[in-house]
XYZ file of C-alpha atoms in Angstrom:
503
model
C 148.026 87.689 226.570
C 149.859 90.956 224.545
C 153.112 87.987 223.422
C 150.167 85.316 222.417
C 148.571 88.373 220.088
C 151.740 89.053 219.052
C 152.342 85.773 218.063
C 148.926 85.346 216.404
C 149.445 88.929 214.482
C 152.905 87.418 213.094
C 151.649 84.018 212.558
C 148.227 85.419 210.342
C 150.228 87.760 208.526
C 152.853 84.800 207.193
C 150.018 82.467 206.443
C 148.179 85.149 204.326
C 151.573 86.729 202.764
C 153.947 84.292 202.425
C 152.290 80.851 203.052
C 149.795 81.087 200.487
C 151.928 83.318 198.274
C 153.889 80.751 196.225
C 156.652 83.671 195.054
C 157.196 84.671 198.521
C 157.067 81.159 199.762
C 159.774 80.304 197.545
C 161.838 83.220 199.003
C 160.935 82.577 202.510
C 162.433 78.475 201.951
C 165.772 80.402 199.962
C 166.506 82.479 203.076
C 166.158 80.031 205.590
C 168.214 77.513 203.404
C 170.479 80.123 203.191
C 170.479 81.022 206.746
C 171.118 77.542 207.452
C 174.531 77.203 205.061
C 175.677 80.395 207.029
C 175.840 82.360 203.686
C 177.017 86.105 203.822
C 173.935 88.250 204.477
C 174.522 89.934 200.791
C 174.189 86.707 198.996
C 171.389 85.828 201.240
C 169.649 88.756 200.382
C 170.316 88.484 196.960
C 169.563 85.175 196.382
C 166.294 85.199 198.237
C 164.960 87.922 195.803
C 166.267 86.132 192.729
C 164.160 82.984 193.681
C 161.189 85.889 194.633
C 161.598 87.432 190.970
C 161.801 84.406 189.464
C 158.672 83.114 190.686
C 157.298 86.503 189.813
C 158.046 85.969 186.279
C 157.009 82.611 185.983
C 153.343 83.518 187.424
C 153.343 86.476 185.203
C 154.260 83.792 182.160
C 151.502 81.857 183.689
C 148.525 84.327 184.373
C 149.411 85.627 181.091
C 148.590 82.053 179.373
C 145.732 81.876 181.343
C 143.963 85.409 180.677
C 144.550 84.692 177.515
C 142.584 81.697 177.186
C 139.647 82.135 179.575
C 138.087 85.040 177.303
C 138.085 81.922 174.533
C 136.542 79.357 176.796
C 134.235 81.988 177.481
C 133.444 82.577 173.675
C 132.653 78.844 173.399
C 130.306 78.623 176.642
C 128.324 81.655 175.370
C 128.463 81.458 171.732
C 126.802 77.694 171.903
C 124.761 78.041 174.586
C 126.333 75.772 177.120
C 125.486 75.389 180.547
C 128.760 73.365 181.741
C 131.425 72.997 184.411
C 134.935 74.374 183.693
C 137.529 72.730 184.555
C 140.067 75.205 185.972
C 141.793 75.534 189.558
C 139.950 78.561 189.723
C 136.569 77.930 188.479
C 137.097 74.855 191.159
C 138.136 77.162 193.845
C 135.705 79.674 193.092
C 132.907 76.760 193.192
C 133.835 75.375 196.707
C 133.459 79.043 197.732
C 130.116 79.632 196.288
C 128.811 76.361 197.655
C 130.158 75.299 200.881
C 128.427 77.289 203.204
C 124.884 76.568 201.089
C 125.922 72.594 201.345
C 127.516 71.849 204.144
C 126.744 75.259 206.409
C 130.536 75.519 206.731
C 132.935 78.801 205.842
C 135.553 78.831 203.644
C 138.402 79.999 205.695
C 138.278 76.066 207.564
C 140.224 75.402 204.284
C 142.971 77.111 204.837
C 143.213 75.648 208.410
C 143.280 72.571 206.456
C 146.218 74.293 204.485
C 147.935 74.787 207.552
C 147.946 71.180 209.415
C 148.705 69.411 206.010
C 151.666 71.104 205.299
C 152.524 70.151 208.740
C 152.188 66.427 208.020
C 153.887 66.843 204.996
C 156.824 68.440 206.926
C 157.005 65.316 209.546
C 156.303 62.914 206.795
C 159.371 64.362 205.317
C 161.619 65.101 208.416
C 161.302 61.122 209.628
C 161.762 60.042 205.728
C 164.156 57.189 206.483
C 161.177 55.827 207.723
C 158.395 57.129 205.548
C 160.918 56.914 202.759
C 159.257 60.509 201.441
C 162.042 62.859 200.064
C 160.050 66.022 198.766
C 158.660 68.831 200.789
C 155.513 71.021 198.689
C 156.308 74.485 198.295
C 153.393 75.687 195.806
C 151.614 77.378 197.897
C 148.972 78.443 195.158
C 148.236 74.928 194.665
C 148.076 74.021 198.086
C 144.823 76.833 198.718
C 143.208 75.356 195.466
C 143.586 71.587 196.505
C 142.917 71.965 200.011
C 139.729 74.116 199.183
C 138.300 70.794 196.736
C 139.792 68.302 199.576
C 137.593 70.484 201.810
C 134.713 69.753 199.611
C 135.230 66.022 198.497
C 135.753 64.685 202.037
C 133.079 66.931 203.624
C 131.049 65.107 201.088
C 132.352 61.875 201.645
C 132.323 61.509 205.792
C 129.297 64.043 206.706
C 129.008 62.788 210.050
C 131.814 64.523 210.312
C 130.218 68.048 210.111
C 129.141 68.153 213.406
C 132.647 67.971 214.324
C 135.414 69.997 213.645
C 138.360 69.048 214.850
C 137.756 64.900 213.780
C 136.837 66.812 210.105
C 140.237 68.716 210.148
C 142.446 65.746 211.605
C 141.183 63.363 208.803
C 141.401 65.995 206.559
C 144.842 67.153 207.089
C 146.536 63.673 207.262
C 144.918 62.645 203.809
C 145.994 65.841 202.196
C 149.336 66.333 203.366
C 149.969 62.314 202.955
C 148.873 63.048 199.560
C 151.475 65.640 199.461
C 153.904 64.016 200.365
C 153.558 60.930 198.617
C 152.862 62.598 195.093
C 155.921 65.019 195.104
C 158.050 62.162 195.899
C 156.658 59.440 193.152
C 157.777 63.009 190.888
C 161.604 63.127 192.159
C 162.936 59.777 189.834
C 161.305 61.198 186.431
C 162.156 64.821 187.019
C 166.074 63.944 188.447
C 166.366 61.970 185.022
C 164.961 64.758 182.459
C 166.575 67.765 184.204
C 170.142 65.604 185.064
C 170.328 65.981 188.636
C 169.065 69.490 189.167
C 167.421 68.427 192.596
C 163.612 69.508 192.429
C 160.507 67.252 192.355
C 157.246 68.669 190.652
C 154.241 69.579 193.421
C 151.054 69.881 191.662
C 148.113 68.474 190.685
C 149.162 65.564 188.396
C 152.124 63.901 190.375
C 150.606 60.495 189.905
C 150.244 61.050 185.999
C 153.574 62.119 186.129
C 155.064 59.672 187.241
C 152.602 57.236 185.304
C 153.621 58.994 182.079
C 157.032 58.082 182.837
C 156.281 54.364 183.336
C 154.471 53.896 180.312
C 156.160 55.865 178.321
C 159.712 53.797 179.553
C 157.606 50.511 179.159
C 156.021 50.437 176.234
C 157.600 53.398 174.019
C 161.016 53.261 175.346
C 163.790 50.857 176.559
C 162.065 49.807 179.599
C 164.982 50.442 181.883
C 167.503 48.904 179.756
C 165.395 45.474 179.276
C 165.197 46.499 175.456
C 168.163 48.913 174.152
C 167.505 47.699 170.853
C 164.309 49.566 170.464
C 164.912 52.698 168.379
C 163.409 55.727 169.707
C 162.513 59.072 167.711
C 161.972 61.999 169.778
C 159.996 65.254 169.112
C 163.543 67.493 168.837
C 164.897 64.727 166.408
C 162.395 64.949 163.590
C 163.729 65.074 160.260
C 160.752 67.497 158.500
C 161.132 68.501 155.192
C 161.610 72.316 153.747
C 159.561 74.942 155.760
C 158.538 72.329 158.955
C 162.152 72.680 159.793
C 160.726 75.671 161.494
C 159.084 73.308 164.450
C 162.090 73.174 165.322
C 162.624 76.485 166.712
C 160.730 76.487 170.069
C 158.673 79.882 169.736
C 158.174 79.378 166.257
C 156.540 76.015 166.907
C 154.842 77.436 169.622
C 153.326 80.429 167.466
C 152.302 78.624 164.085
C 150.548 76.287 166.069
C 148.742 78.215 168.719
C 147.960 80.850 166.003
C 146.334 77.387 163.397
C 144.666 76.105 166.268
C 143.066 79.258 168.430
C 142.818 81.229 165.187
C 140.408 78.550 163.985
C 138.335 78.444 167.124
C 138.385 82.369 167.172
C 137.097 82.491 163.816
C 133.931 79.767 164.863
C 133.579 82.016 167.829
C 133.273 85.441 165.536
C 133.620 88.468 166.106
C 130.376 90.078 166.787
C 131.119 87.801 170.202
C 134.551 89.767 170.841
C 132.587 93.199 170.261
C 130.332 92.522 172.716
C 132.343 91.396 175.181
C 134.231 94.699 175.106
C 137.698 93.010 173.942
C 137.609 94.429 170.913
C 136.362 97.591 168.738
C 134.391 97.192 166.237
C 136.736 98.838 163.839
C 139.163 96.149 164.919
C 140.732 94.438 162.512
C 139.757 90.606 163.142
C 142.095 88.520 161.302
C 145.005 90.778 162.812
C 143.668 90.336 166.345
C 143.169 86.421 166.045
C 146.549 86.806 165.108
C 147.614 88.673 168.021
C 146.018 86.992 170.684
C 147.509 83.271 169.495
C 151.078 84.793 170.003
C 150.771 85.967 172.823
C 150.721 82.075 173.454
C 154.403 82.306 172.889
C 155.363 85.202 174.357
C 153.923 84.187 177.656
C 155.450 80.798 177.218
C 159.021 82.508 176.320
C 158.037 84.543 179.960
C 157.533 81.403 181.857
C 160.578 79.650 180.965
C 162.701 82.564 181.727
C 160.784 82.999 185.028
C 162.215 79.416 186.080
C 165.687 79.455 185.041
C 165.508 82.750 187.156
C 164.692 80.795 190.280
C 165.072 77.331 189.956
C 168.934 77.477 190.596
C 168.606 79.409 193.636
C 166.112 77.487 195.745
C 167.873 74.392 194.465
C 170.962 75.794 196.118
C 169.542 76.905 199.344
C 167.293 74.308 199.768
C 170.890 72.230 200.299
C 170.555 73.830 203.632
C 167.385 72.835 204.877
C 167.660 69.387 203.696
C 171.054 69.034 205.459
C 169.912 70.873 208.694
C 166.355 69.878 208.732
C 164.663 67.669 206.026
C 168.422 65.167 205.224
C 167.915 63.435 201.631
C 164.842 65.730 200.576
C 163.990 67.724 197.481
C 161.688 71.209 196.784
C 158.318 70.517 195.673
C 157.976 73.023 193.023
C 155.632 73.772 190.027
C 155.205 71.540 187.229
C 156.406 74.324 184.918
C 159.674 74.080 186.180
C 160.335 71.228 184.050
C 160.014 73.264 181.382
C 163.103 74.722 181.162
C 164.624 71.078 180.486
C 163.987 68.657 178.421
C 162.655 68.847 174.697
C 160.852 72.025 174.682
C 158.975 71.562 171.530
C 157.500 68.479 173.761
C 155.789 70.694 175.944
C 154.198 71.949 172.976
C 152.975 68.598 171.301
C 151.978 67.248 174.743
C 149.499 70.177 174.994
C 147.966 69.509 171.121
C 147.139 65.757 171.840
C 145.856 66.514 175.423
C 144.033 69.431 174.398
C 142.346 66.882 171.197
C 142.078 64.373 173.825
C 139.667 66.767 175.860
C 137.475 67.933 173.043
C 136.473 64.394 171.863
C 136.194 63.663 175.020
C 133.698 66.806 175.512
C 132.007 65.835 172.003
C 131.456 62.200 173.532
C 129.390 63.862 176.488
C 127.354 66.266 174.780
C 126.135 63.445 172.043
C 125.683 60.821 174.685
C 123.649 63.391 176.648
C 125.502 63.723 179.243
C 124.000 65.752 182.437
C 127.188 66.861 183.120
C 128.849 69.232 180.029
C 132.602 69.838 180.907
C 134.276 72.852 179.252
C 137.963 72.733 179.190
C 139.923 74.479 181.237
C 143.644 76.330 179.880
C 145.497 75.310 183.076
C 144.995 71.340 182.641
C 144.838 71.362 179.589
C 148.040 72.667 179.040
C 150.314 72.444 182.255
C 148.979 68.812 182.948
C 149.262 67.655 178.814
C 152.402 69.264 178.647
C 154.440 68.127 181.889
C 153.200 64.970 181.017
C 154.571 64.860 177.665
C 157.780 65.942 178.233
C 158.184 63.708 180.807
C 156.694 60.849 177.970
C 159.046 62.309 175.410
C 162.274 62.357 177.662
C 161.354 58.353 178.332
C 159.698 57.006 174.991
C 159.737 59.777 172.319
C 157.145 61.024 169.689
C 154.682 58.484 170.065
C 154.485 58.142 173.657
C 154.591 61.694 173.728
C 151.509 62.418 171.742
C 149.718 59.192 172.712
C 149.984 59.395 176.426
C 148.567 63.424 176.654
C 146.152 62.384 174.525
C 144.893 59.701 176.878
C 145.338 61.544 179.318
C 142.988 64.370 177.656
C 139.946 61.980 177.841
C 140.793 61.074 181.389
C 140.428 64.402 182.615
C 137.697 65.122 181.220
C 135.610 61.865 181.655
C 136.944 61.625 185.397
C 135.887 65.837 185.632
C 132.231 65.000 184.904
C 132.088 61.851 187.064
C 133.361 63.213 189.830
C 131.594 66.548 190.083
C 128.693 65.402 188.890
C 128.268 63.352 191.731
C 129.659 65.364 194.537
C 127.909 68.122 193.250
C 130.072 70.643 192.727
C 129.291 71.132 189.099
C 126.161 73.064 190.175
C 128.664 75.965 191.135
C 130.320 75.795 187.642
C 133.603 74.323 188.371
C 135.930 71.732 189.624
C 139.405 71.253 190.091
C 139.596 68.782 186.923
C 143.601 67.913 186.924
C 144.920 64.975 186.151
C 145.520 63.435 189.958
C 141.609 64.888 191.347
C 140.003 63.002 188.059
C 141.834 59.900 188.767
C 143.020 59.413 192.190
C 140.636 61.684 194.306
C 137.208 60.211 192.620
C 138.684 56.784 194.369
C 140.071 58.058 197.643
C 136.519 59.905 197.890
C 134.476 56.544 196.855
C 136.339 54.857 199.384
C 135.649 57.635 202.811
C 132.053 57.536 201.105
C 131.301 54.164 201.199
C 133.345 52.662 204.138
C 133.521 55.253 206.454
C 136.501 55.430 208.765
C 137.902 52.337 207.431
C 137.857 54.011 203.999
C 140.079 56.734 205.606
C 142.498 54.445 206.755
C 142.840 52.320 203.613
C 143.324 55.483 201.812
C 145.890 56.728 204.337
C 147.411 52.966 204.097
C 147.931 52.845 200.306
C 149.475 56.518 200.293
C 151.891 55.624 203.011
C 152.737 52.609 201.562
C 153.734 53.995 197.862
C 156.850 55.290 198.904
C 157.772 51.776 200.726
C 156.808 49.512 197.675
C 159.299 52.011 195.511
C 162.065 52.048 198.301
C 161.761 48.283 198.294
C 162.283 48.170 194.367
C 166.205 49.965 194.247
C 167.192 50.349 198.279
C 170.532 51.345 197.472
C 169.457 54.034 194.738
C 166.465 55.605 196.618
C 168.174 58.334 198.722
C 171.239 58.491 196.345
C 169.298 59.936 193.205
C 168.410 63.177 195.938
C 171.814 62.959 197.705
C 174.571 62.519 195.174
C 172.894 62.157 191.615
C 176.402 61.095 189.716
C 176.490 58.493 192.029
C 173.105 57.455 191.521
C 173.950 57.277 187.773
C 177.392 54.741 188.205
C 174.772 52.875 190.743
C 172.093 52.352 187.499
C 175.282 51.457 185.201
C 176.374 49.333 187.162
C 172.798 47.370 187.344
C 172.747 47.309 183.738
C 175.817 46.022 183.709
C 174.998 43.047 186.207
C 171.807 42.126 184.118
C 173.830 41.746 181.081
């Protein structure tokens, strides 16, 4: 009894510490890759809190972006009068946890349970990948708490006969969210080993599929379609040619600032500041041109923070994940977050991805509130950008300006159009918030349609397609699919050469 609460004691502090702690996560898979390559305990130390800091940094980029924001989405909500769900990771966490117990008489905590025994699939998904064929293992532990609290909800919603029992409800659960998992990291690993050159990390978040969609279109219709059209001349967002002054988009922070400061300043200004002096964010004495000013920088700055944050850590888990993958996971990649990518790749894309995502969104928003729509979706800084802007770089990298500022775009008036379909109708809306990323307004509304409507036999077509995704795309390059993880120059002379032999 005293080594089982032992165990228990050790096992609840990792899962609330380090499990759901991405930073510490990070560390924790850099020490045992480490460990594993039989490193000198002072480079195992040291590396393991590089990859620590550098996640640090990165989330301090990131909350930085996102405090930022929110007291502007905020403006807009109360300013117009708009009763509306945001669509935010945390507004969607926030609503499962307002609601669940009210809807389905369940506790939160079950969700991180669900946490728990997906990442476990995931793992064995992974670990047996020459027969799964999946190569990437998720390591964002923030995202995994926010997706498996709106899995939680969506397939509570979906199968309630299920309520009554729990461990059925967790089982299904588990092996459609960690499938999931798996199978989205992975479609990542191809478009992220092209844009970053080999530097062994897929992207696990919450628009894997649109990811790796971006990347198909983008190739197909924008770019040279995997060599099938090397004529076509492509014009990417680091090689415009802009006249005097615009020279200065060059200049990633500069871009960054003129544009955040043109775009926020303006809603700022619509906002007013009577609004700010209420809220308490400002004096009244404060000057509010200068602050407008401020505050859109800061866009930069944080930005500037974030980027640093990953060149901080992305070389070091990279590097000790070498260790796990040969020990334990053979021809697999970290699952890390999308704003990794950041650091390669045309940065000013990141920036132009975000514009024509973020216009996307508002028409998209305008469309609802004209055509009356009962459910009024207010946008949400962490899709809006981190979704937009993955996706076009990853658009960018593939099929240049144009694909890069049509695809976001698009993509803006899925999210948003997919946001209010989807929690309209399962209802989480009434608690002010849903997920809204690009994957859970695309590929959730049709994995929960599908448990809704056909019961059991929805759950196993759902688990069927996942599981066969990575088998369709193994099937499509045998000899490539394990060599772009295990020996990337390789892989490279392997796509020459089938160039070559098309010619």
């Amino acid at each position: 009894m005293i080594v089982l609460n032992v165990l228990s004691a050790i096992w609840t502090f990792f899962a609330t510490y380090v499990l759901q702690k991405a930073p510490y996560m990070v560390g924790f898979l850099t020490l045992l890759g480490y460990c594993l390559m039989g490193k000198p305990w002072y480079d195992t130390l040291g590396g393991t809190l590089k990859a620590i800091i550098g996640m640090l940094i990165l989330n301090a980029g990131s909350s930085g972006l996102t405090s930022t924001f929110r007291p502007i989405l905020a403006g807009l909500k109360d300013r117009f009068n708009l009763t509306a769900a945001v669509i935010d990771p945390y507004y969607g966490q926030n609503a499962v946890t307002a609601g669940v117990e009210e809807v389905f008489g369940k506790g939160f905590s079950q969700a991180m349970t669900l946490l728990l025994i997906a990442f476990i699939v995931n793992i064995l998904l992974v670990r047996f990948n020459k027969i799964t064929k999946c190569r990437a293992l998720f390591t964002t532990g923030h995202v995994q708490v926010q997706q498996a609290a709106t899995a939680y909800w969506l397939i509570m919603f979906a199968l309630p006969g299920l309520l009554d029992n729990n461990t059925a409800l967790l089982i299904v659960m588990s092996v459609v969210l960690g499938a999931y998992w798996a199978v989205g990291a992975n479609l990542t690993i191809k478009p992220m080993q092209e844009l970053s050159g080999g530097a062994g990390f897929a992207i696990a978040h919450q628009q894997m599929f649109g990811i790796r969609l971006s990347a198909f279109l983008a190739d197909k219709f924008f770019g040279k379609d995997g060599g099938k059209h090397e004529e076509r001349e492509i014009k990417k967002v680091g090689e415009l040619e802009m006249p005097g002054f615009f020279s200065i988009f060059n200049e990633n922070m500069v871009c960054t600032a003129i544009l955040m400061t043109v775009f926020f300043g303006a809603i700022m200004a619509i906002i007013g500041k009577p609004y700010f002096v209420g809220t308490g964010d400002i004096e009244e004495s404060t000057n509010f041109v200068w602050y407008c000013f401020d505050t859109s920088l800061n866009f930069a700055v944080y930005l500037a923070i974030l980027q640093l944050g990953v060149r901080t850590f992305v070389t070091e888990l990279t590097a000790s994940f070498q260790g796990i993958a040969d020990k334990l996971l053979p021809s697999s990649v970290p699952g890390v977050d999308c704003a990794v990518c950041f650091g390669f790749g045309d940065a000013n894309a990141v920036t132009f991805g975000f514009l024509a995502g973020l216009v996307g969104q508002i028409i998209a928003i305008l469309v609802l509130i004209f055509a009356g729509s009962p459910v009024i979706i207010i946008c949400g800084f962490v899709p809006v950008f981190f979704d937009n802007a993955t996706m076009g770089l990853v658009a960018n990298d593939k099929g240049g300006l144009k694909a890069c500022l049509i695809i976001p775009f698009i993509a803006g008036l899925v999210e948003v159009f997919g946001a209010a379909i989807i929690a309209g109708w399962c209802g989480l809306a009434d608690y002010g918030g849903y997920l809204g990323m690009f994957d859970w307004d695309t590929v959730w509304p049709v994995f929960t349609f599908l448990m809704r409507y056909l019961g059991y036999i929805g759950v196993a077509l759902v688990v069927i397609i996942l599981l066969a995704i990575p088998q369709i795309e193994y099937r499509m390059d045998p000899e490539g699919y394990f060599l772009i993880t295990e020996d990337y120059d390789a892989y490279l002379e392997h796509v020459e050469a089938k160039k070559a032999a098309r010619k």
